[in-house]
Every structure is written in C-alpha cells, then in structure tokens.
Coordinates of C-alpha atoms in Angstrom, one line a residue:
Chain A
M1 CA 123.6 93.3 -58.7
K2 CA 123.7 97.0 -58.8
L3 CA 120.5 97.0 -60.8
I4 CA 118.8 94.8 -58.3
A5 CA 119.9 97.0 -55.5
C6 CA 118.6 100.0 -57.3
T7 CA 115.3 98.5 -58.2
A8 CA 114.9 97.4 -54.6
L9 CA 115.7 100.9 -53.5
T10 CA 113.2 102.4 -55.9
A11 CA 110.6 100.0 -54.6
I12 CA 111.4 101.0 -51.0
V13 CA 111.3 104.7 -52.0
S14 CA 107.9 104.4 -53.7
A15 CA 106.6 102.1 -51.0
T16 CA 107.4 104.6 -48.4
A17 CA 106.2 107.7 -50.3
A18 CA 103.2 107.8 -48.1
F19 CA 105.2 108.2 -44.9
A20 CA 106.6 111.5 -43.7
A21 CA 109.7 112.7 -45.7
G22 CA 112.7 110.5 -45.3
D23 CA 111.0 108.2 -42.9
G24 CA 112.0 104.5 -43.3
T25 CA 114.2 105.3 -46.3
C26 CA 118.0 105.1 -46.5
A27 CA 118.4 108.6 -45.2
A28 CA 116.2 108.2 -42.1
G29 CA 118.0 109.4 -39.0
K30 CA 121.1 110.5 -41.0
T31 CA 120.2 114.0 -41.9
L32 CA 121.0 117.1 -39.9
T33 CA 117.4 117.7 -39.1
E34 CA 115.1 114.7 -39.0
G35 CA 112.8 114.8 -42.0
T36 CA 114.6 117.6 -43.8
L37 CA 117.4 117.6 -46.2
T38 CA 119.7 120.6 -45.8
I39 CA 121.6 121.5 -49.0
A40 CA 124.4 124.1 -49.3
T41 CA 125.2 126.1 -52.3
G42 CA 127.5 129.1 -53.0
N43 CA 127.0 132.7 -52.0
P44 CA 126.1 133.9 -54.5
A45 CA 125.2 130.9 -56.6
Y46 CA 126.0 131.4 -60.3
Y47 CA 124.1 130.9 -63.5
P48 CA 123.6 128.3 -65.1
W49 CA 124.1 126.2 -62.0
V50 CA 121.4 128.1 -60.1
M51 CA 119.2 130.6 -61.8
N52 CA 118.8 134.1 -60.3
D53 CA 120.7 133.0 -57.1
A54 CA 117.4 131.3 -56.0
P55 CA 118.0 127.6 -55.5
E56 CA 114.5 127.2 -53.9
S57 CA 113.0 127.7 -57.4
G58 CA 114.6 124.4 -58.6
E59 CA 115.8 126.3 -61.7
G60 CA 119.3 125.9 -62.9
F61 CA 121.3 122.7 -63.4
E62 CA 122.4 122.1 -59.8
A63 CA 119.2 123.3 -58.2
A64 CA 117.3 120.8 -60.5
V65 CA 119.7 118.0 -59.7
A66 CA 119.5 118.7 -56.0
Y67 CA 115.7 118.4 -56.0
A68 CA 115.9 115.2 -58.1
I69 CA 118.4 113.7 -55.7
A70 CA 116.2 114.8 -52.7
E71 CA 113.2 113.2 -54.3
K72 CA 115.0 109.9 -54.8
M73 CA 116.1 110.0 -51.2
G74 CA 112.5 110.5 -50.1
F75 CA 112.4 114.2 -49.5
G76 CA 109.7 116.2 -51.2
K77 CA 110.2 119.8 -52.4
D78 CA 108.9 121.1 -49.1
N79 CA 111.4 119.1 -47.1
V80 CA 114.5 120.6 -48.6
T81 CA 116.2 123.6 -46.9
W82 CA 118.9 125.6 -48.6
V83 CA 121.9 127.2 -46.8
R84 CA 124.9 129.1 -48.2
S85 CA 128.5 128.2 -47.6
S86 CA 131.9 129.1 -48.9
F87 CA 134.5 126.6 -49.9
D88 CA 136.4 127.1 -46.6
E89 CA 133.3 126.5 -44.6
A90 CA 132.7 123.3 -46.5
I91 CA 136.2 121.9 -45.6
Q92 CA 136.5 123.2 -42.1
P93 CA 136.9 120.5 -39.4
G94 CA 134.0 119.8 -37.2
A95 CA 130.2 119.7 -37.6
K96 CA 128.8 121.0 -40.9
N97 CA 125.6 123.0 -41.3
F98 CA 124.6 121.0 -44.4
D99 CA 123.8 117.4 -45.4
F100 CA 125.6 117.9 -48.6
N101 CA 127.2 120.9 -50.4
M102 CA 126.7 121.4 -54.1
Q103 CA 128.7 124.1 -55.9
Q104 CA 130.7 122.6 -58.7
Y105 CA 133.2 120.8 -56.5
S106 CA 135.7 118.9 -58.5
I107 CA 136.4 115.4 -57.1
T108 CA 140.1 114.9 -56.5
P109 CA 142.0 112.2 -54.6
E110 CA 143.7 114.9 -52.4
R111 CA 140.4 116.5 -51.4
E112 CA 138.9 113.0 -50.8
E113 CA 141.3 112.6 -47.9
M114 CA 139.6 115.4 -46.0
V115 CA 136.0 115.3 -47.1
D116 CA 133.6 112.8 -48.7
F117 CA 132.4 113.2 -52.3
S118 CA 129.4 111.5 -53.9
L119 CA 129.5 109.9 -57.3
P120 CA 129.9 112.6 -60.0
Y121 CA 126.7 114.3 -61.2
Y122 CA 128.4 116.2 -64.0
T123 CA 131.6 115.9 -66.0
S124 CA 132.8 119.2 -67.2
A125 CA 134.9 120.3 -70.1
M126 CA 137.3 123.1 -69.4
A127 CA 136.9 126.1 -71.7
V128 CA 139.0 129.1 -72.5
L129 CA 137.3 132.5 -71.9
T130 CA 138.9 135.4 -73.7
T131 CA 137.8 138.6 -75.5
Q132 CA 137.2 139.3 -79.2
N133 CA 140.2 141.6 -79.2
V134 CA 142.5 138.7 -78.2
V135 CA 141.0 136.5 -80.9
D136 CA 141.4 139.3 -83.5
S137 CA 145.0 139.7 -82.6
G138 CA 145.7 136.1 -83.6
A139 CA 145.0 133.8 -80.7
Q140 CA 143.9 130.3 -81.9
A141 CA 142.6 127.2 -80.3
T142 CA 145.9 125.4 -80.4
L143 CA 148.1 124.6 -77.4
D144 CA 151.0 126.5 -79.0
S145 CA 149.0 129.7 -79.3
L146 CA 147.5 129.3 -75.8
K147 CA 150.9 129.0 -74.2
R148 CA 151.8 132.5 -75.3
L149 CA 148.7 134.1 -73.7
K150 CA 148.7 135.8 -70.3
W151 CA 146.5 133.6 -68.2
G152 CA 144.2 134.1 -65.2
A153 CA 142.0 131.8 -63.1
V154 CA 140.0 131.6 -59.9
A155 CA 142.5 130.4 -57.2
T156 CA 140.1 128.0 -55.6
T157 CA 139.5 125.8 -58.7
T158 CA 141.1 122.8 -60.2
A159 CA 141.7 125.0 -63.3
I160 CA 145.1 125.8 -61.9
P161 CA 146.7 122.3 -62.1
M162 CA 145.1 122.0 -65.6
L163 CA 146.7 125.4 -66.6
N164 CA 150.1 124.4 -65.2
E165 CA 150.2 120.8 -66.5
V166 CA 148.3 121.0 -69.9
I167 CA 148.8 124.5 -71.2
Q168 CA 152.1 125.4 -69.4
P169 CA 152.0 129.1 -70.2
T170 CA 155.3 131.0 -70.6
D171 CA 154.1 133.8 -68.3
E172 CA 153.1 133.0 -64.7
P173 CA 149.3 133.0 -64.5
L174 CA 147.6 135.6 -62.3
L175 CA 145.1 134.2 -59.7
Y176 CA 142.0 135.8 -58.3
N177 CA 139.4 135.3 -55.6
D178 CA 136.3 134.8 -57.7
N179 CA 134.7 135.1 -61.2
A180 CA 134.0 138.8 -60.8
D181 CA 137.7 139.6 -60.2
V182 CA 138.9 137.5 -63.1
N183 CA 136.4 139.3 -65.4
A184 CA 137.6 142.7 -64.1
A185 CA 141.2 141.6 -65.0
I186 CA 140.1 140.5 -68.4
M187 CA 138.3 143.8 -69.0
A188 CA 141.3 145.7 -67.7
G189 CA 143.5 143.9 -70.2
Q190 CA 145.7 142.5 -67.5
I191 CA 145.1 138.9 -68.7
D192 CA 144.2 137.6 -72.1
A193 CA 142.4 134.5 -71.2
A194 CA 140.9 132.5 -68.2
L195 CA 140.2 128.9 -67.7
Y196 CA 136.6 127.9 -66.5
D197 CA 134.3 125.0 -66.7
L198 CA 132.4 125.2 -69.9
P199 CA 129.0 126.2 -68.7
T200 CA 130.4 129.0 -66.6
A201 CA 132.6 130.1 -69.5
L202 CA 129.6 130.2 -71.9
Y203 CA 127.6 132.3 -69.5
L204 CA 130.5 134.7 -68.8
S205 CA 131.4 135.2 -72.5
A206 CA 127.8 135.8 -73.5
V207 CA 126.5 137.9 -70.7
V208 CA 129.1 139.3 -68.3
V209 CA 132.4 140.0 -70.1
E210 CA 132.1 142.8 -72.6
G211 CA 133.3 141.6 -76.0
G212 CA 133.8 138.1 -74.5
A213 CA 134.6 135.1 -76.7
L214 CA 135.1 131.4 -76.2
L215 CA 138.3 130.3 -77.8
G216 CA 137.8 126.6 -77.3
Q217 CA 137.3 123.7 -74.9
F218 CA 139.2 120.8 -73.6
P219 CA 136.6 118.0 -73.7
P220 CA 136.5 115.8 -70.6
D221 CA 137.2 112.6 -72.6
Q222 CA 140.5 114.0 -73.8
S223 CA 141.8 114.9 -70.4
E224 CA 143.6 112.2 -68.3
S225 CA 141.7 113.3 -65.1
P226 CA 138.4 114.8 -66.3
D227 CA 136.8 117.5 -64.1
Q228 CA 134.0 115.7 -62.4
F229 CA 131.6 117.5 -60.0
G230 CA 130.5 115.7 -56.9
L231 CA 128.4 116.6 -53.8
L232 CA 130.6 117.4 -50.9
M233 CA 129.9 115.8 -47.5
E234 CA 131.5 115.6 -44.1
D235 CA 134.3 113.0 -44.0
G236 CA 132.7 109.6 -43.2
S237 CA 129.2 110.9 -43.8
A238 CA 126.5 108.2 -43.2
L239 CA 124.4 109.8 -45.9
R240 CA 126.9 109.1 -48.7
E241 CA 125.5 105.7 -49.7
C242 CA 122.0 107.1 -49.9
V243 CA 123.2 110.0 -52.1
D244 CA 125.2 107.7 -54.3
A245 CA 122.3 105.4 -54.7
A246 CA 120.1 108.3 -55.8
I247 CA 122.7 109.6 -58.3
T248 CA 123.2 106.1 -59.7
E249 CA 119.5 105.8 -60.2
L250 CA 119.2 109.2 -61.8
T251 CA 122.1 108.4 -64.1
E252 CA 120.7 105.1 -65.2
S253 CA 117.2 106.2 -65.7
G254 CA 118.5 109.1 -68.0
E255 CA 116.9 111.7 -65.7
L256 CA 120.3 113.3 -65.1
A257 CA 121.0 113.6 -68.8
A258 CA 117.6 115.2 -69.3
I259 CA 118.3 117.8 -66.6
E260 CA 121.7 118.4 -68.2
A261 CA 120.1 118.8 -71.6
Q262 CA 117.6 121.3 -70.2
W263 CA 120.0 123.6 -68.5
L264 CA 123.4 123.0 -70.0
S265 CA 122.5 122.4 -73.7
E266 CA 124.5 125.1 -75.4
A267 CA 127.8 123.5 -74.7
T268 CA 128.1 121.6 -78.0
G269 CA 129.1 124.3 -80.5
V270 CA 132.4 125.3 -78.9
P271 CA 135.6 124.3 -80.9
V272 CA 137.9 121.7 -79.5
I273 CA 141.5 122.6 -78.6
K274 CA 144.1 120.6 -80.4
Chain B
M1 CA 184.6 157.5 10.8
D2 CA 185.2 158.9 7.3
E3 CA 183.0 158.3 4.3
T4 CA 184.9 155.5 2.7
S5 CA 185.2 153.4 5.8
L6 CA 181.4 153.8 6.4
Q7 CA 180.7 152.4 2.9
K8 CA 183.1 149.6 3.5
G9 CA 181.3 148.7 6.7
V10 CA 177.9 148.6 5.0
A11 CA 179.4 146.5 2.2
E12 CA 180.9 144.0 4.7
R13 CA 177.8 143.7 6.6
S14 CA 175.6 143.0 3.5
T15 CA 177.9 140.3 2.3
T16 CA 178.2 138.5 5.6
T17 CA 174.9 139.0 7.5
P18 CA 171.9 140.1 5.4
T19 CA 169.6 142.5 7.1
R20 CA 166.1 141.4 8.1
R21 CA 164.7 143.4 5.2
E22 CA 166.9 141.7 2.7
I23 CA 165.9 138.3 4.0
Y24 CA 162.3 139.3 3.7
E25 CA 162.6 140.6 0.2
A26 CA 164.6 137.5 -1.0
G27 CA 161.8 135.3 0.4
I28 CA 159.2 137.3 -1.5
R29 CA 161.2 137.0 -4.7
R30 CA 161.6 133.3 -4.3
R31 CA 157.9 132.9 -3.6
S32 CA 156.9 134.9 -6.7
N33 CA 159.3 133.0 -8.9
R34 CA 157.8 129.7 -7.6
I35 CA 154.3 130.9 -8.3
A36 CA 155.2 132.1 -11.8
L37 CA 156.8 128.8 -12.5
I38 CA 153.9 126.7 -11.3
S39 CA 151.3 128.8 -13.1
T40 CA 153.3 128.8 -16.4
V41 CA 153.8 125.0 -16.2
S42 CA 150.2 124.4 -15.4
V43 CA 148.9 126.6 -18.2
I44 CA 151.2 124.8 -20.7
L45 CA 150.3 121.4 -19.3
A46 CA 146.6 122.3 -19.6
L47 CA 147.0 123.3 -23.2
V48 CA 149.1 120.3 -24.2
V49 CA 146.9 117.8 -22.3
L50 CA 143.4 119.2 -22.5
V51 CA 143.2 120.4 -26.1
P52 CA 144.0 117.0 -27.6
L53 CA 141.3 115.6 -25.3
A54 CA 138.7 117.6 -27.1
P55 CA 136.5 115.3 -29.3
G56 CA 137.2 117.2 -32.5
W57 CA 141.0 117.4 -32.0
D58 CA 141.8 114.7 -34.5
A59 CA 139.8 116.5 -37.2
V60 CA 141.4 119.8 -36.3
Q61 CA 144.8 118.3 -36.4
R62 CA 144.2 116.8 -39.7
A63 CA 142.9 120.0 -41.2
F64 CA 145.4 122.5 -39.8
F65 CA 148.5 120.5 -38.7
N66 CA 148.8 117.9 -41.4
G67 CA 152.4 116.9 -41.8
R68 CA 152.0 115.3 -45.3
V69 CA 150.3 118.5 -46.7
F70 CA 152.9 120.7 -44.9
T71 CA 155.9 119.0 -46.5
A72 CA 154.2 118.9 -49.9
T73 CA 153.4 122.6 -49.9
F74 CA 156.1 124.3 -47.9
P75 CA 158.7 124.7 -50.7
G76 CA 156.1 126.2 -53.0
L77 CA 155.1 128.7 -50.3
L78 CA 158.8 129.7 -49.7
E79 CA 159.1 130.4 -53.4
A80 CA 155.9 132.5 -53.4
F81 CA 157.2 134.4 -50.4
L82 CA 159.9 135.8 -52.7
V83 CA 157.2 137.8 -54.4
N84 CA 156.2 139.3 -51.1
V85 CA 159.8 140.3 -50.3
M86 CA 160.1 141.8 -53.8
I87 CA 157.0 143.9 -53.5
F88 CA 158.0 144.9 -50.0
A89 CA 161.5 145.9 -51.1
W90 CA 160.3 148.3 -53.7
S91 CA 157.3 149.6 -51.8
A92 CA 159.1 150.5 -48.6
P93 CA 161.4 153.2 -49.9
L94 CA 158.6 154.7 -52.1
I95 CA 156.4 154.9 -49.0
A96 CA 159.1 156.5 -46.9
I97 CA 159.7 159.2 -49.5
T98 CA 156.1 159.9 -50.2
G99 CA 155.3 159.9 -46.5
L100 CA 158.0 162.5 -45.8
A101 CA 156.8 164.7 -48.7
I102 CA 153.2 164.6 -47.4
A103 CA 154.4 165.4 -43.9
L104 CA 156.3 168.4 -45.2
C105 CA 153.3 169.5 -47.1
R106 CA 151.2 169.6 -44.0
D107 CA 153.9 171.6 -42.2
T108 CA 154.2 174.4 -44.7
R109 CA 153.7 177.7 -43.0
A110 CA 153.8 180.3 -45.8
P111 CA 150.3 181.6 -46.6
A112 CA 150.9 181.2 -50.4
L113 CA 151.5 177.5 -49.8
F114 CA 148.2 177.0 -48.1
P115 CA 146.8 174.8 -51.0
L116 CA 149.7 172.4 -50.4
R117 CA 148.8 172.2 -46.8
L118 CA 145.2 171.6 -47.7
F119 CA 146.3 168.8 -50.0
G120 CA 148.4 167.2 -47.3
I121 CA 145.4 167.2 -44.9
A122 CA 143.0 165.8 -47.6
Y123 CA 145.5 163.1 -48.6
T124 CA 146.0 161.8 -45.1
D125 CA 142.3 162.0 -44.2
I126 CA 141.2 160.1 -47.3
F127 CA 143.8 157.4 -47.5
R128 CA 143.9 156.7 -43.8
G129 CA 140.1 156.4 -43.9
L130 CA 139.8 153.9 -46.7
P131 CA 140.2 150.2 -46.4
V132 CA 143.4 149.0 -48.1
V133 CA 141.5 146.4 -50.1
L134 CA 139.2 148.9 -51.6
V135 CA 142.1 151.2 -52.7
I136 CA 143.9 148.1 -54.2
Y137 CA 140.7 147.2 -56.2
I138 CA 140.0 150.7 -57.4
I139 CA 143.6 151.4 -58.5
G140 CA 144.6 147.9 -59.4
F141 CA 141.6 147.2 -61.7
G142 CA 140.3 150.8 -62.3
I143 CA 143.4 152.5 -63.7
P144 CA 144.4 149.6 -66.1
G145 CA 140.8 149.5 -67.2
L146 CA 141.2 153.0 -68.7
G147 CA 142.9 151.3 -71.6
L148 CA 146.6 151.2 -70.7
P149 CA 148.7 148.9 -72.9
R150 CA 150.8 146.1 -71.4
P151 CA 153.1 146.1 -69.5
W152 CA 151.9 149.5 -68.1
N153 CA 148.7 147.9 -66.8
S154 CA 150.5 145.4 -64.6
P155 CA 148.9 144.6 -61.3
Y156 CA 152.4 144.9 -59.7
I157 CA 152.7 148.6 -60.7
W158 CA 149.2 149.7 -59.7
G159 CA 149.0 147.4 -56.7
T160 CA 152.2 149.0 -55.4
L161 CA 150.8 152.5 -56.0
A162 CA 147.8 151.5 -53.9
L163 CA 150.0 150.3 -51.1
V164 CA 152.2 153.5 -51.3
L165 CA 149.1 155.8 -51.2
V166 CA 147.7 154.1 -48.1
Y167 CA 150.8 153.5 -46.2
S168 CA 152.4 156.9 -47.0
A169 CA 149.4 158.5 -45.4
Y170 CA 150.1 156.7 -42.1
V171 CA 153.8 157.4 -42.3
A172 CA 153.2 161.0 -43.0
E173 CA 151.1 161.3 -39.9
V174 CA 153.8 159.6 -37.9
I175 CA 156.5 161.9 -39.2
R176 CA 154.3 164.9 -38.6
S177 CA 154.0 163.9 -35.0
G178 CA 157.7 163.7 -34.9
I179 CA 158.0 167.2 -36.4
D180 CA 155.5 168.5 -33.8
S181 CA 157.5 166.9 -31.0
I182 CA 160.4 169.3 -31.7
H183 CA 160.0 172.3 -29.5
H184 CA 159.3 175.6 -31.1
S185 CA 162.2 177.1 -29.3
Q186 CA 164.5 175.1 -31.6
R187 CA 163.1 176.8 -34.7
A188 CA 163.4 180.1 -33.0
A189 CA 167.1 179.4 -32.1
A190 CA 167.8 178.3 -35.6
A191 CA 166.2 181.5 -37.0
S192 CA 168.3 183.6 -34.7
L193 CA 171.4 181.8 -36.0
G194 CA 170.3 183.0 -39.5
L195 CA 169.1 179.7 -40.9
S196 CA 166.4 179.9 -43.5
D197 CA 163.1 178.1 -43.0
R198 CA 164.2 175.4 -45.3
D199 CA 167.6 174.9 -43.6
T200 CA 165.9 174.9 -40.2
M201 CA 163.7 172.0 -41.3
R202 CA 166.6 170.2 -43.1
Y203 CA 169.3 170.6 -40.4
V204 CA 167.5 171.1 -37.2
V205 CA 164.0 169.8 -37.1
L206 CA 164.0 166.7 -39.4
P207 CA 167.1 164.9 -38.0
Q208 CA 165.6 164.9 -34.5
A209 CA 162.0 164.3 -35.6
I210 CA 162.8 161.3 -37.7
R211 CA 165.0 159.8 -35.0
N212 CA 162.1 160.1 -32.6
V213 CA 159.6 158.2 -34.8
V214 CA 161.8 155.4 -36.0
P215 CA 160.2 152.8 -33.7
A216 CA 156.7 153.9 -34.7
N217 CA 157.6 153.6 -38.4
M218 CA 159.1 150.2 -37.8
N219 CA 155.7 149.1 -36.6
L220 CA 154.2 150.4 -39.8
F221 CA 156.7 148.5 -41.9
I222 CA 155.9 145.3 -40.1
A223 CA 152.2 145.8 -40.8
L224 CA 153.1 146.6 -44.5
Q225 CA 154.9 143.2 -44.7
K226 CA 151.6 141.6 -43.9
D227 CA 149.5 143.8 -46.1
V228 CA 151.6 143.1 -49.2
A229 CA 149.5 139.9 -49.2
L230 CA 146.4 142.0 -50.1
L231 CA 147.9 142.5 -53.6
S232 CA 146.9 138.9 -54.3
F233 CA 143.4 140.3 -54.7
I234 CA 144.3 141.7 -58.1
G235 CA 146.4 138.8 -59.4
P236 CA 150.0 138.4 -58.1
V237 CA 150.5 134.9 -56.7
E238 CA 152.3 135.7 -53.5
I239 CA 152.5 133.5 -50.5
F240 CA 148.9 134.0 -49.2
R241 CA 147.4 133.3 -52.6
Q242 CA 149.7 130.3 -53.1
A243 CA 148.5 129.0 -49.7
G244 CA 144.9 129.5 -50.8
V245 CA 145.5 127.5 -54.0
Y246 CA 147.0 124.6 -52.0
K247 CA 144.2 124.9 -49.5
S248 CA 141.7 124.4 -52.3
L249 CA 143.6 121.6 -54.0
Y250 CA 144.1 119.6 -50.7
A251 CA 140.9 120.7 -49.0
N252 CA 143.2 121.5 -46.0
F253 CA 144.2 124.6 -44.1
T254 CA 147.7 123.5 -43.3
P255 CA 149.3 125.6 -46.1
Y256 CA 148.1 128.7 -44.2
V257 CA 149.9 127.5 -41.1
G258 CA 153.0 127.1 -43.2
A259 CA 152.6 130.6 -44.6
A260 CA 152.1 131.9 -41.0
L261 CA 155.3 130.3 -39.9
I262 CA 157.2 132.0 -42.8
F263 CA 155.7 135.4 -41.9
L264 CA 156.5 134.9 -38.2
A265 CA 160.1 134.0 -39.1
L266 CA 160.4 137.5 -40.6
T267 CA 158.1 139.6 -38.4
I268 CA 159.3 138.4 -35.0
P269 CA 162.9 139.5 -35.5
A270 CA 161.7 142.7 -37.0
T271 CA 159.4 143.4 -34.0
R272 CA 162.2 142.6 -31.6
Y273 CA 164.5 145.0 -33.5
A274 CA 161.8 147.7 -33.2
D275 CA 161.6 147.1 -29.4
Y276 CA 165.3 147.3 -29.1
L277 CA 165.4 150.6 -31.0
M278 CA 162.6 151.9 -28.8
N279 CA 164.4 150.9 -25.6
K280 CA 167.6 152.4 -26.7
Q281 CA 165.9 155.6 -27.5
N282 CA 164.2 155.7 -24.1
K283 CA 167.5 155.2 -22.3
A284 CA 169.1 157.9 -24.4
R285 CA 166.4 160.3 -23.3
T286 CA 166.7 159.7 -19.6

C-alpha cells in the first residue's frame, strides 16, 4: 500500500515538474510563502551537518538532505529559502518563521506533545569525546571506566538522559550552553569527557579540540531508545504528511543512504563501548 | 476659657457634628476609594477575560503554564536551587569583605598610599564596566586553562571569584558613598579627641557609613541572588540550567516559570525586608 502511495506520489511529482514550484503537489498552499519552502537551521550551523555554515551550498549532510526533500516535494533549488533559528525559537508557541526546522533534533515522545516531528532522516550513535591525556591515564571504552570520568554535555541535547541512565557517572555532570563551551571545559581540564552524536564528536575530536580523542560509541541498535533526528514542524503542521512522504521515498530509493555515505562516512572505525 | 477646655470643646464638636470641611474630605476619600476599586477590578477582569480570548492563548498556556510538565519538573528544580543557595551563601560574605577593602583603598589619604587608591579606582572602573558573563567566562575557563590540576580548576571556585570581583566593585562604590556621606566635621572632631586616622575610620566613620548603606547593599544582594544563575555558563547545574535541560527535553517553557516562582519566593521577602530597613532608617533620621 505504502509502495503504491509512494509510486503515485512520485508520478504526481514528476508529472507536475513542469508547473511552478510546489504547484499542484502535496505541499501546495501549505507552505509559509506560496511556491517557496522555508527551512530553518542552526546559528551557526555546524560541520558535518552544514559545511562552512552555508546551507545554501547544499553541502553537508543536513543541507543535502534538505534539498533532496525539497526536490521530492516539488521545490527546485531556487525555491528554497534558509532562515536561522535557535531551539527556543523552534518550540515557542505561535506562528513559526519556517516550514520545517532541521538541526539534529532528536525525536522524543515528550517533545512530540509540543511540536511535530517528521519521520527520522538519521539515526545517530552517541560517542564519547575526550582527550589523549585522559586516554593515556587509563580511560577505557567500558561502562565501568566511563562511570569514573568527570562528564560534560550540551544542556539542550538528549545526551543528558543518556548520561544519567546509561553511564550513571559517580560525579554530577557539568552542563553547558553549546559545543564551544564544552570544548573550552575539556581543554581547561574541568571535564574528562563529553557525550555527542557521533558525527559531531568525530569532527570535534579531529579539528576543534586540541589533543582530542574518541573513546568509543554507543551504537544506535544497542540503545533502547536510539537517537533519531527528525525535522521539527509546528504542532499540527499540514506539511507533515508531504515531508514524511518525501523522506519515505528517499529512504526506500536509497538516496538518503547515499547522502549519508557521502557526508558521514567516517563513522565506522570508532570502537564500540561494552 | 483655659487651654484644656478649648481642646475638649474642639474634640466634642468633631465627634458629634463634623465640620463642612471634614464632610467634604470624607466625600473625596470615598470617591477616590471607589474609583481605585473600580479601576483595579476592571484591569484584573480585562486580563483574566481578554487574554484567554486571544487566538494563541491555548498554545501559550500549553507552552508556559503546563501543569503536567510543572509537576514533573518542580522537584528537580527545587533540588537544583540548593546549588544557587550554596553559591550565594559563600559568595555574599566574600563580596562584603572585598567590597569593604576596596572602598577603604579608595579612601586612603596618605600620599604614600596613592598606588592603593589608584588600584581601588581602576578596580571599580574595570569590574563595574564589564558584563558579568564575560568575567565569568574569562575567569571560569581562562584560569583553569592555564593548567591547574583538579580540584583547583573547579568552575565553582573560579566562577565564585568572578562573581566576587564584579559584585565587590559595586559594593565598594556603595560603601564609599556611605563613607562620603559622613560629614567631614566628624573626622575633625575625632581628630581633636586624639583618635588616629585608623581609629577614626574604625570607630567613627564606618559604623555610621555602613548603617547608611544597608538598604542599597540589600538591593545588590537580591541582584546577586539572580546572577548566581550565570555561573551555569561554565558548568554548574543550578536551577536555571536545570530548567533549561527540562525545557529542551519537554520542548516546553514551563520549567522556567517554575524556576521563576522559586526565585520570587526568595526575592520578594528579601525585597520587602530591604524596604522595611529603608523605611526604618528614614524614620530614624527625621
């Protein structure tokens, strides 16, 4: 049934390609500005999700996925506008200034009560970012060893329930506003390790944190509630079914996996935490 | 007619037959009470009735005044508030002592101590001019970054230092204004009694000066109570940070409302107490 619906949708999309963007497709009349898809990302948007903080280039995993979804929904590259938003702006009550918001939002049932999420476009492993010094002093990729570390995390992420439930560190974790502050705390030696999604952790350990190292990852299939990223939309958004249809199509055709392989390919060599 | 019987006559007349002026004034009073009552009631009614009529009220209520989220997060917030109280409890005395020391630096009069005075001026100028957050970042991340071993690089230690630096600059200025408010003749009188400069400050000037600035300092400490939350920028999970964590987990702003209520429960009594002190002082002066 799903397959039929998708094929039908594809047929409609290709049949209407000649029309103006969005016209006659599922998204017609449902976007903020008719004929234009407005997508929000973070300020700044981080590598490898968006390269060089320039989503318009379509480079970076999320930027590429965004354009692929837009295309499936009938919006060409020229019919996509980007805006910037913080997490708080995304969840505030009232009218939103975007059609959907894409910045590694983890889908959780609690959040789902306040906003709408699309189907997941990425399932992330959580990874432990630390420094070579900590590794040299005996930290290992076992839960036992991780418990004894001094932990930090970004306060607005779902890394915090994961920390408290899976790792259960002996010392209270310290929490920060954003990646930059966590890195400052790691470099100042105030925390030993921080929990990030794997692609972010890879980037930070390789480029940003001096002497950074990846201790290990919690693969998504091991976790009871894996960290899945979805597009955030206004509660009760009419556009949701169109977005979901586009994501289903991208997943089934393997395009999503291809984009993931292109931008997030390095993730395989990281040891798994036991 | 002697004086007492005259007073008695006036008293009798005012209890039995009010003068025309009294009747007029009572009328005015009643009228203004009536108007005050009507205007208060209509403002409250307008708020209670009109705000929920707004089309987005349901969404706002769900995002800010969500009972379910409130009950789920309030105990956690209360627990986190203990961190605020702790930081406040050890910062406040440190700030008071440092502030007094800086104020005294600025008041030195001996030419040889001019560098001290210069230091006092530079200190207050710099730390009153800088945003608290910046000082917290620079000291909270910067000094531990120099390579201090644990536990000496704790954000609690350096964050507290940052608060002490900024707030003592304000307190120093308040105390200095108190010192300046003591008339010069008092110092002259103390000198003529044979008191040394140090004893004059200790026994004559400071006791009066500090009493004069208690209400102003109370205000600063109420502000400090709120600024303790800024330490969350460098790691400690105090009430504001805990509320932020809940906000992001529930995609809901209600935890901030819970945090605000907890803050108010502390700051309103403190503010009232400051007002009470100020009134008492004003009465004592007149």
